[in-house]
Amino acid sequence: MDEGGGGSSSETDALILEAAQTARVLTVAELQLVLDQVAVAGFDPGARERARGSLAGLRWRGQVLRGADMLPPADAHYLRHAAIGQEWPAGTTLEGYVTSIRAVILDERSGVLISRYQAAWQLTILRRSAELQGPLGFAWVLLDYRLATGHWVTAYQPSRGLLVLQDPRRTNLRWLRRPR
Amino acid sequence: MVAPAAITARIERSLTALLAEVNDLATVGAEWQSLPEWNQASIALDWSHLMADYLTELDNFYRSDAMTADQQARFNVLRGQLTTSLPIIARLNLYRPPIPLDD
């Protein structure tokens, strides 16, 4: 997919892999190319995941969700983290959730981290939640992008201390840019 | 101790979410091998968030006496269910609960 930013997903993924595997420092322009591509990637509109756990019983798009129902990942993660979790401000819509994630990706204050998660490379972008912290939100916003699929995997608000980054399933961590 | 409304809301949100997700673990375990790897990663990442953020915060509220008796009882039910779920958590290589599961 190449919807802007000046680089194709294959070119930007190659840059990410090069930074991960050779420890080469990306230039400012190269990092921006990567982030522009990740920002437009979004959740995979053709994928589906089950309305598991807390989504079952929720009314969404005119129907009460059952645990076996299949949803686009954007809907599933919006419902889980914003609508039900209230990690985002009250009244945040699905479009607002996605737009806010794009803004975090493109925010110069955001940190950018490369790591391997369950044997696949991921790019993680995180920033202090600030105006995005909802009534039950936490101190940071985090987005994981998976190179193998070229799409976002999830976006939520981790707490102060970023304990989630100490998950032993996440290995080969390397900061491409520290959060400010 | 009567907790401020904001704390009560956080406790209720996290208890409800965690109990629902733990109750669904058996189904997740049964379908795991049929799931594409991106979906396994999505489940694992969201589980990590629940463990590292929701559960640790709940434990802090529990130990600081911010929960009602009913919430304490539900928290103990959750801890019991997490204990029962440890084998499946290990089998799916999910983030192990980072809090004591008994007092």
Short mmCIF file of N, CA and C in Angstrom, two decimals, chain A residues 11-180:
data_model
loop_
_atom_site.label_atom_id
_atom_site.label_comp_id
_atom_site.label_asym_id
_atom_site.label_seq_id
_atom_site.Cartn_x
_atom_site.Cartn_y
_atom_site.Cartn_z
N GLU A 11 9.79 -0.42 1.29
CA GLU A 11 10.97 0.41 1.52
C GLU A 11 11.10 0.78 2.99
N THR A 12 9.98 1.16 3.60
CA THR A 12 10.05 1.57 5.00
C THR A 12 10.29 0.38 5.91
N ASP A 13 9.70 -0.77 5.59
CA ASP A 13 9.98 -1.96 6.39
C ASP A 13 11.44 -2.35 6.26
N ALA A 14 12.03 -2.16 5.10
CA ALA A 14 13.45 -2.45 4.91
C ALA A 14 14.29 -1.55 5.81
N LEU A 15 13.90 -0.28 5.92
CA LEU A 15 14.61 0.64 6.80
C LEU A 15 14.49 0.19 8.25
N ILE A 16 13.29 -0.23 8.64
CA ILE A 16 13.08 -0.67 10.02
C ILE A 16 13.95 -1.90 10.30
N LEU A 17 13.95 -2.83 9.37
CA LEU A 17 14.74 -4.05 9.56
C LEU A 17 16.22 -3.74 9.61
N GLU A 18 16.65 -2.82 8.77
CA GLU A 18 18.07 -2.46 8.77
C GLU A 18 18.45 -1.85 10.13
N ALA A 19 17.61 -0.99 10.65
CA ALA A 19 17.89 -0.39 11.95
C ALA A 19 17.90 -1.45 13.04
N ALA A 20 17.02 -2.43 12.93
CA ALA A 20 16.92 -3.47 13.96
C ALA A 20 18.08 -4.44 13.89
N GLN A 21 18.46 -4.82 12.68
CA GLN A 21 19.42 -5.91 12.53
C GLN A 21 20.87 -5.45 12.45
N THR A 22 21.09 -4.17 12.13
CA THR A 22 22.46 -3.69 12.00
C THR A 22 22.78 -2.60 13.01
N ALA A 23 21.79 -2.15 13.75
CA ALA A 23 21.96 -1.06 14.72
C ALA A 23 22.34 0.26 14.04
N ARG A 24 22.10 0.36 12.73
CA ARG A 24 22.36 1.63 12.05
C ARG A 24 21.36 2.67 12.55
N VAL A 25 21.86 3.87 12.76
CA VAL A 25 21.00 4.96 13.20
C VAL A 25 20.32 5.57 11.99
N LEU A 26 19.00 5.54 11.97
CA LEU A 26 18.28 6.14 10.86
C LEU A 26 18.42 7.66 10.92
N THR A 27 18.49 8.28 9.76
CA THR A 27 18.51 9.74 9.72
C THR A 27 17.13 10.26 10.11
N VAL A 28 17.05 11.54 10.37
CA VAL A 28 15.76 12.14 10.71
C VAL A 28 14.77 11.94 9.57
N ALA A 29 15.26 12.13 8.35
CA ALA A 29 14.39 11.99 7.18
C ALA A 29 13.93 10.54 7.01
N GLU A 30 14.83 9.60 7.24
CA GLU A 30 14.46 8.18 7.12
C GLU A 30 13.42 7.80 8.17
N LEU A 31 13.61 8.25 9.39
CA LEU A 31 12.66 7.94 10.45
C LEU A 31 11.29 8.54 10.12
N GLN A 32 11.29 9.75 9.56
CA GLN A 32 10.02 10.39 9.21
C GLN A 32 9.32 9.60 8.11
N LEU A 33 10.10 9.08 7.16
CA LEU A 33 9.54 8.26 6.09
C LEU A 33 8.85 7.03 6.69
N VAL A 34 9.52 6.41 7.65
CA VAL A 34 8.96 5.23 8.32
C VAL A 34 7.67 5.60 9.03
N LEU A 35 7.69 6.68 9.80
CA LEU A 35 6.52 7.05 10.58
C LEU A 35 5.35 7.47 9.69
N ASP A 36 5.65 8.15 8.59
CA ASP A 36 4.57 8.52 7.66
C ASP A 36 3.87 7.27 7.13
N GLN A 37 4.64 6.25 6.81
CA GLN A 37 4.06 5.02 6.28
C GLN A 37 3.27 4.28 7.36
N VAL A 38 3.83 4.22 8.57
CA VAL A 38 3.12 3.54 9.66
C VAL A 38 1.81 4.26 9.98
N ALA A 39 1.83 5.59 9.90
CA ALA A 39 0.63 6.37 10.21
C ALA A 39 -0.52 6.04 9.26
N VAL A 40 -0.22 5.87 7.97
CA VAL A 40 -1.30 5.59 7.01
C VAL A 40 -1.68 4.11 6.99
N ALA A 41 -0.83 3.25 7.56
CA ALA A 41 -1.10 1.80 7.49
C ALA A 41 -2.40 1.44 8.18
N GLY A 42 -2.65 1.96 9.36
CA GLY A 42 -3.89 1.67 10.08
C GLY A 42 -4.03 0.22 10.48
N PHE A 43 -5.16 -0.09 11.07
CA PHE A 43 -5.53 -1.48 11.32
C PHE A 43 -5.93 -2.10 9.97
N ASP A 44 -5.78 -3.41 9.85
CA ASP A 44 -6.09 -4.09 8.60
C ASP A 44 -7.61 -4.12 8.38
N PRO A 45 -8.11 -3.43 7.36
CA PRO A 45 -9.56 -3.39 7.16
C PRO A 45 -10.14 -4.72 6.69
N GLY A 46 -9.29 -5.61 6.17
CA GLY A 46 -9.77 -6.91 5.68
C GLY A 46 -9.69 -8.02 6.71
N ALA A 47 -9.06 -7.73 7.86
CA ALA A 47 -8.91 -8.76 8.89
C ALA A 47 -10.13 -8.78 9.80
N ARG A 48 -10.28 -9.88 10.53
CA ARG A 48 -11.37 -10.01 11.49
C ARG A 48 -10.84 -10.70 12.73
N GLU A 49 -11.30 -10.21 13.89
CA GLU A 49 -10.99 -10.91 15.13
C GLU A 49 -12.25 -11.05 15.97
N ARG A 50 -12.26 -12.07 16.83
CA ARG A 50 -13.46 -12.42 17.58
C ARG A 50 -13.76 -11.36 18.65
N ALA A 51 -15.04 -11.13 18.87
CA ALA A 51 -15.49 -10.20 19.92
C ALA A 51 -15.40 -10.90 21.27
N ARG A 52 -14.15 -11.19 21.66
CA ARG A 52 -13.92 -12.00 22.85
C ARG A 52 -14.02 -11.16 24.12
N GLY A 53 -14.12 -11.90 25.23
CA GLY A 53 -14.05 -11.28 26.54
C GLY A 53 -15.07 -10.20 26.78
N SER A 54 -14.60 -9.01 27.10
CA SER A 54 -15.47 -7.92 27.53
C SER A 54 -16.31 -7.33 26.40
N LEU A 55 -16.06 -7.71 25.15
CA LEU A 55 -16.87 -7.18 24.05
C LEU A 55 -18.22 -7.88 23.94
N ALA A 56 -18.30 -9.10 24.41
CA ALA A 56 -19.55 -9.85 24.33
C ALA A 56 -20.61 -9.16 25.19
N GLY A 57 -21.78 -8.96 24.57
CA GLY A 57 -22.87 -8.29 25.28
C GLY A 57 -22.95 -6.80 25.01
N LEU A 58 -21.94 -6.25 24.39
CA LEU A 58 -21.93 -4.81 24.09
C LEU A 58 -22.79 -4.53 22.85
N ARG A 59 -23.53 -3.44 22.85
CA ARG A 59 -24.31 -3.06 21.69
C ARG A 59 -23.41 -2.24 20.76
N TRP A 60 -23.28 -2.67 19.52
CA TRP A 60 -22.39 -2.01 18.56
C TRP A 60 -22.99 -2.13 17.18
N ARG A 61 -23.10 -1.00 16.49
CA ARG A 61 -23.66 -0.93 15.14
C ARG A 61 -25.04 -1.61 15.09
N GLY A 62 -25.85 -1.32 16.10
CA GLY A 62 -27.24 -1.76 16.08
C GLY A 62 -27.46 -3.19 16.52
N GLN A 63 -26.40 -3.88 16.92
CA GLN A 63 -26.57 -5.27 17.35
C GLN A 63 -25.84 -5.51 18.66
N VAL A 64 -26.34 -6.48 19.42
CA VAL A 64 -25.65 -6.88 20.64
C VAL A 64 -24.60 -7.92 20.25
N LEU A 65 -23.36 -7.64 20.55
CA LEU A 65 -22.28 -8.54 20.15
C LEU A 65 -22.32 -9.84 20.94
N ARG A 66 -22.07 -10.93 20.20
CA ARG A 66 -21.88 -12.22 20.85
C ARG A 66 -20.39 -12.55 20.79
N GLY A 67 -19.94 -13.39 21.69
CA GLY A 67 -18.52 -13.72 21.75
C GLY A 67 -17.98 -14.32 20.46
N ALA A 68 -18.87 -14.94 19.67
CA ALA A 68 -18.42 -15.57 18.42
C ALA A 68 -18.43 -14.62 17.24
N ASP A 69 -18.95 -13.41 17.42
CA ASP A 69 -19.00 -12.45 16.31
C ASP A 69 -17.59 -12.02 15.93
N MET A 70 -17.40 -11.70 14.65
CA MET A 70 -16.10 -11.28 14.15
C MET A 70 -16.15 -9.80 13.80
N LEU A 71 -15.14 -9.08 14.23
CA LEU A 71 -15.08 -7.63 14.03
C LEU A 71 -13.80 -7.22 13.32
N PRO A 72 -13.83 -6.10 12.58
CA PRO A 72 -12.56 -5.54 12.11
C PRO A 72 -11.70 -5.16 13.31
N PRO A 73 -10.39 -5.32 13.21
CA PRO A 73 -9.53 -4.99 14.35
C PRO A 73 -9.70 -3.56 14.85
N ALA A 74 -9.94 -2.60 13.96
CA ALA A 74 -10.13 -1.21 14.41
C ALA A 74 -11.30 -1.13 15.37
N ASP A 75 -12.41 -1.77 15.02
CA ASP A 75 -13.59 -1.77 15.90
C ASP A 75 -13.26 -2.46 17.22
N ALA A 76 -12.63 -3.62 17.15
CA ALA A 76 -12.36 -4.41 18.36
C ALA A 76 -11.50 -3.63 19.34
N HIS A 77 -10.44 -3.01 18.84
CA HIS A 77 -9.52 -2.31 19.75
C HIS A 77 -10.10 -0.99 20.23
N TYR A 78 -10.89 -0.32 19.38
CA TYR A 78 -11.58 0.89 19.81
C TYR A 78 -12.54 0.56 20.96
N LEU A 79 -13.34 -0.50 20.76
CA LEU A 79 -14.32 -0.86 21.79
C LEU A 79 -13.63 -1.24 23.09
N ARG A 80 -12.57 -2.04 22.96
CA ARG A 80 -11.90 -2.55 24.16
C ARG A 80 -11.24 -1.43 24.95
N HIS A 81 -10.52 -0.55 24.25
CA HIS A 81 -9.68 0.43 24.97
C HIS A 81 -10.34 1.79 25.15
N ALA A 82 -11.19 2.19 24.24
CA ALA A 82 -11.80 3.52 24.33
C ALA A 82 -13.25 3.46 24.83
N ALA A 83 -14.09 2.68 24.13
CA ALA A 83 -15.51 2.68 24.49
C ALA A 83 -15.76 2.02 25.85
N ILE A 84 -15.20 0.81 26.05
CA ILE A 84 -15.41 0.10 27.31
C ILE A 84 -14.36 0.51 28.34
N GLY A 85 -13.11 0.50 27.92
CA GLY A 85 -12.01 0.79 28.84
C GLY A 85 -11.96 2.23 29.27
N GLN A 86 -12.56 3.14 28.49
CA GLN A 86 -12.56 4.58 28.80
C GLN A 86 -11.14 5.11 29.00
N GLU A 87 -10.21 4.51 28.27
CA GLU A 87 -8.84 5.03 28.34
C GLU A 87 -8.74 6.33 27.57
N TRP A 88 -9.57 6.51 26.56
CA TRP A 88 -9.62 7.75 25.77
C TRP A 88 -10.72 8.66 26.33
N PRO A 89 -10.71 9.95 26.00
CA PRO A 89 -11.72 10.87 26.54
C PRO A 89 -13.14 10.42 26.20
N ALA A 90 -14.06 10.76 27.10
CA ALA A 90 -15.47 10.42 26.90
C ALA A 90 -15.95 10.97 25.56
N GLY A 91 -16.73 10.17 24.86
CA GLY A 91 -17.26 10.61 23.58
C GLY A 91 -16.35 10.34 22.39
N THR A 92 -15.17 9.77 22.62
CA THR A 92 -14.28 9.46 21.51
C THR A 92 -14.94 8.43 20.59
N THR A 93 -15.01 8.78 19.30
CA THR A 93 -15.59 7.87 18.32
C THR A 93 -14.51 6.94 17.76
N LEU A 94 -14.93 5.98 16.95
CA LEU A 94 -13.97 5.08 16.29
C LEU A 94 -13.02 5.91 15.43
N GLU A 95 -13.59 6.84 14.67
CA GLU A 95 -12.75 7.69 13.82
C GLU A 95 -11.78 8.52 14.66
N GLY A 96 -12.28 9.03 15.79
CA GLY A 96 -11.43 9.82 16.67
C GLY A 96 -10.30 9.01 17.27
N TYR A 97 -10.59 7.77 17.62
CA TYR A 97 -9.57 6.86 18.16
C TYR A 97 -8.46 6.64 17.12
N VAL A 98 -8.84 6.34 15.90
CA VAL A 98 -7.86 6.10 14.85
C VAL A 98 -7.08 7.37 14.53
N THR A 99 -7.77 8.49 14.44
CA THR A 99 -7.10 9.76 14.15
C THR A 99 -6.10 10.11 15.24
N SER A 100 -6.47 9.85 16.48
CA SER A 100 -5.57 10.18 17.59
C SER A 100 -4.31 9.32 17.55
N ILE A 101 -4.47 8.06 17.13
CA ILE A 101 -3.30 7.18 17.03
C ILE A 101 -2.36 7.69 15.94
N ARG A 102 -2.93 8.12 14.82
CA ARG A 102 -2.10 8.69 13.74
C ARG A 102 -1.34 9.91 14.25
N ALA A 103 -2.02 10.73 15.05
CA ALA A 103 -1.37 11.93 15.57
C ALA A 103 -0.21 11.57 16.50
N VAL A 104 -0.38 10.53 17.29
CA VAL A 104 0.70 10.09 18.18
C VAL A 104 1.89 9.60 17.36
N ILE A 105 1.61 8.85 16.30
CA ILE A 105 2.68 8.33 15.44
C ILE A 105 3.48 9.48 14.85
N LEU A 106 2.80 10.55 14.45
CA LEU A 106 3.47 11.65 13.76
C LEU A 106 3.97 12.74 14.70
N ASP A 107 3.70 12.59 15.99
CA ASP A 107 4.11 13.59 16.98
C ASP A 107 5.62 13.48 17.22
N GLU A 108 6.32 14.60 17.10
CA GLU A 108 7.78 14.60 17.28
C GLU A 108 8.19 14.24 18.70
N ARG A 109 7.24 14.33 19.64
CA ARG A 109 7.56 13.99 21.02
C ARG A 109 7.52 12.48 21.27
N SER A 110 6.97 11.74 20.32
CA SER A 110 6.78 10.30 20.53
C SER A 110 8.09 9.54 20.46
N GLY A 111 8.21 8.52 21.29
CA GLY A 111 9.32 7.60 21.20
C GLY A 111 9.02 6.53 20.18
N VAL A 112 10.08 5.99 19.58
CA VAL A 112 9.94 4.95 18.56
C VAL A 112 10.88 3.81 18.94
N LEU A 113 10.34 2.62 19.04
CA LEU A 113 11.07 1.46 19.54
C LEU A 113 10.89 0.31 18.57
N ILE A 114 11.97 -0.39 18.27
CA ILE A 114 11.88 -1.61 17.48
C ILE A 114 12.11 -2.79 18.41
N SER A 115 11.37 -3.85 18.21
CA SER A 115 11.55 -5.04 19.05
C SER A 115 10.99 -6.25 18.33
N ARG A 116 11.30 -7.41 18.86
CA ARG A 116 10.70 -8.64 18.37
C ARG A 116 9.66 -9.09 19.39
N TYR A 117 8.46 -9.37 18.91
CA TYR A 117 7.38 -9.83 19.76
C TYR A 117 6.85 -11.11 19.16
N GLN A 118 6.89 -12.18 19.92
CA GLN A 118 6.48 -13.49 19.41
C GLN A 118 7.12 -13.76 18.04
N ALA A 119 8.43 -13.58 18.02
CA ALA A 119 9.26 -13.95 16.86
C ALA A 119 9.01 -13.12 15.62
N ALA A 120 8.39 -11.94 15.75
CA ALA A 120 8.21 -11.07 14.60
C ALA A 120 8.56 -9.64 14.99
N TRP A 121 9.12 -8.89 14.03
CA TRP A 121 9.52 -7.52 14.31
C TRP A 121 8.30 -6.62 14.42
N GLN A 122 8.35 -5.73 15.40
CA GLN A 122 7.29 -4.75 15.58
C GLN A 122 7.92 -3.40 15.83
N LEU A 123 7.24 -2.36 15.36
CA LEU A 123 7.62 -1.00 15.66
C LEU A 123 6.59 -0.49 16.67
N THR A 124 7.08 0.06 17.75
CA THR A 124 6.20 0.56 18.81
C THR A 124 6.39 2.06 18.92
N ILE A 125 5.31 2.80 18.89
CA ILE A 125 5.36 4.24 19.05
C ILE A 125 4.64 4.57 20.35
N LEU A 126 5.25 5.41 21.18
CA LEU A 126 4.58 5.79 22.41
C LEU A 126 4.88 7.23 22.80
N ARG A 127 3.88 7.81 23.45
CA ARG A 127 3.92 9.21 23.83
C ARG A 127 3.10 9.36 25.10
N ARG A 128 3.40 10.35 25.89
CA ARG A 128 2.56 10.62 27.05
C ARG A 128 1.13 10.90 26.56
N SER A 129 0.16 10.38 27.28
CA SER A 129 -1.22 10.47 26.79
C SER A 129 -1.74 11.91 26.80
N ALA A 130 -1.38 12.70 27.78
CA ALA A 130 -1.75 14.13 27.83
C ALA A 130 -3.24 14.31 27.56
N GLU A 131 -3.60 15.03 26.49
CA GLU A 131 -5.00 15.35 26.21
C GLU A 131 -5.79 14.11 25.79
N LEU A 132 -5.09 13.02 25.50
CA LEU A 132 -5.77 11.80 25.10
C LEU A 132 -6.14 10.90 26.29
N GLN A 133 -5.70 11.28 27.49
CA GLN A 133 -6.01 10.45 28.65
C GLN A 133 -7.47 10.64 29.04
N GLY A 134 -8.22 9.56 28.98
CA GLY A 134 -9.63 9.60 29.33
C GLY A 134 -9.85 9.43 30.82
N PRO A 135 -11.12 9.33 31.22
CA PRO A 135 -11.42 9.26 32.65
C PRO A 135 -10.81 8.04 33.34
N LEU A 136 -10.59 6.96 32.60
CA LEU A 136 -9.98 5.77 33.19
C LEU A 136 -8.69 5.41 32.46
N GLY A 137 -8.09 6.42 31.84
CA GLY A 137 -6.87 6.20 31.06
C GLY A 137 -5.62 6.16 31.91
N PHE A 138 -4.50 5.97 31.22
CA PHE A 138 -3.21 5.89 31.89
C PHE A 138 -2.25 6.92 31.28
N ALA A 139 -1.00 6.90 31.77
CA ALA A 139 -0.08 8.01 31.50
C ALA A 139 0.47 8.05 30.09
N TRP A 140 0.41 6.94 29.34
CA TRP A 140 1.02 6.86 28.02
C TRP A 140 0.01 6.35 26.98
N VAL A 141 0.32 6.59 25.72
CA VAL A 141 -0.37 5.96 24.60
C VAL A 141 0.66 5.14 23.85
N LEU A 142 0.29 3.91 23.50
CA LEU A 142 1.22 3.00 22.82
C LEU A 142 0.54 2.38 21.61
N LEU A 143 1.27 2.31 20.52
CA LEU A 143 0.79 1.70 19.29
C LEU A 143 1.82 0.68 18.84
N ASP A 144 1.38 -0.52 18.51
CA ASP A 144 2.27 -1.55 17.97
C ASP A 144 1.94 -1.79 16.49
N TYR A 145 2.95 -1.72 15.64
CA TYR A 145 2.83 -1.98 14.20
C TYR A 145 3.65 -3.22 13.90
N ARG A 146 3.06 -4.17 13.19
CA ARG A 146 3.73 -5.45 12.93
C ARG A 146 4.19 -5.48 11.48
N LEU A 147 5.49 -5.64 11.28
CA LEU A 147 6.05 -5.58 9.93
C LEU A 147 5.48 -6.68 9.03
N ALA A 148 5.25 -7.86 9.59
CA ALA A 148 4.80 -8.98 8.76
C ALA A 148 3.46 -8.71 8.10
N THR A 149 2.61 -7.91 8.74
CA THR A 149 1.29 -7.62 8.18
C THR A 149 1.20 -6.23 7.59
N GLY A 150 2.11 -5.35 7.96
CA GLY A 150 2.05 -3.97 7.48
C GLY A 150 0.89 -3.18 8.07
N HIS A 151 0.42 -3.58 9.22
CA HIS A 151 -0.70 -2.90 9.86
C HIS A 151 -0.49 -2.80 11.38
N TRP A 152 -1.32 -1.92 11.99
CA TRP A 152 -1.31 -1.80 13.44
C TRP A 152 -1.87 -3.08 14.05
N VAL A 153 -1.34 -3.45 15.22
CA VAL A 153 -1.84 -4.63 15.91
C VAL A 153 -2.79 -4.20 17.03
N THR A 154 -2.39 -3.20 17.81
CA THR A 154 -3.22 -2.71 18.89
C THR A 154 -2.76 -1.32 19.29
N ALA A 155 -3.60 -0.59 20.00
CA ALA A 155 -3.23 0.72 20.54
C ALA A 155 -3.99 0.91 21.85
N TYR A 156 -3.27 1.18 22.90
CA TYR A 156 -3.89 1.32 24.22
C TYR A 156 -3.05 2.27 25.06
N GLN A 157 -3.45 2.43 26.32
CA GLN A 157 -2.73 3.35 27.20
C GLN A 157 -2.07 2.58 28.34
N PRO A 158 -0.78 2.39 28.29
CA PRO A 158 -0.08 1.75 29.41
C PRO A 158 0.17 2.76 30.52
N SER A 159 0.44 2.22 31.69
CA SER A 159 0.58 3.08 32.86
C SER A 159 2.00 3.62 33.00
N ARG A 160 2.17 4.49 33.95
CA ARG A 160 3.47 5.05 34.29
C ARG A 160 4.46 3.92 34.57
N GLY A 161 5.67 4.05 34.05
CA GLY A 161 6.67 3.01 34.25
C GLY A 161 6.76 2.05 33.08
N LEU A 162 5.73 2.06 32.21
CA LEU A 162 5.78 1.26 30.99
C LEU A 162 6.18 -0.19 31.27
N LEU A 163 5.53 -0.78 32.26
CA LEU A 163 5.81 -2.16 32.63
C LEU A 163 5.61 -3.11 31.46
N VAL A 164 4.70 -2.75 30.55
CA VAL A 164 4.44 -3.64 29.42
C VAL A 164 5.68 -3.87 28.57
N LEU A 165 6.61 -2.91 28.56
CA LEU A 165 7.81 -3.10 27.75
C LEU A 165 8.76 -4.12 28.38
N GLN A 166 8.51 -4.48 29.63
CA GLN A 166 9.33 -5.49 30.30
C GLN A 166 8.77 -6.89 30.07
N ASP A 167 7.74 -7.00 29.28
CA ASP A 167 7.17 -8.29 28.91
C ASP A 167 8.27 -9.16 28.30
N PRO A 168 8.55 -10.34 28.88
CA PRO A 168 9.63 -11.19 28.36
C PRO A 168 9.40 -11.67 26.94
N ARG A 169 8.18 -11.58 26.45
CA ARG A 169 7.92 -11.93 25.06
C ARG A 169 8.47 -10.88 24.09
N ARG A 170 8.78 -9.69 24.62
CA ARG A 170 9.30 -8.60 23.79
C ARG A 170 10.81 -8.60 23.94
N THR A 171 11.52 -8.90 22.87
CA THR A 171 12.99 -9.01 22.93
C THR A 171 13.63 -8.08 21.91
N ASN A 172 14.94 -8.00 21.98
CA ASN A 172 15.74 -7.21 21.02
C ASN A 172 15.25 -5.75 20.96
N LEU A 173 14.90 -5.20 22.11
CA LEU A 173 14.41 -3.82 22.14
C LEU A 173 15.52 -2.86 21.77
N ARG A 174 15.17 -1.90 20.92
CA ARG A 174 16.13 -0.84 20.57
C ARG A 174 15.34 0.43 20.27
N TRP A 175 15.69 1.48 20.98
CA TRP A 175 15.05 2.77 20.73
C TRP A 175 15.62 3.41 19.46
N LEU A 176 14.72 3.79 18.56
CA LEU A 176 15.11 4.58 17.39
C LEU A 176 15.02 6.05 17.73
N ARG A 177 14.16 6.38 18.68
CA ARG A 177 14.03 7.74 19.18
C ARG A 177 13.37 7.64 20.56
N ARG A 178 13.94 8.28 21.54
CA ARG A 178 13.38 8.28 22.89
C ARG A 178 12.21 9.25 22.97
N PRO A 179 11.20 8.96 23.79
CA PRO A 179 10.09 9.92 23.94
C PRO A 179 10.58 11.16 24.69
N ARG A 180 9.99 12.29 24.35
CA ARG A 180 10.34 13.55 25.01
C ARG A 180 9.20 14.04 25.87
#
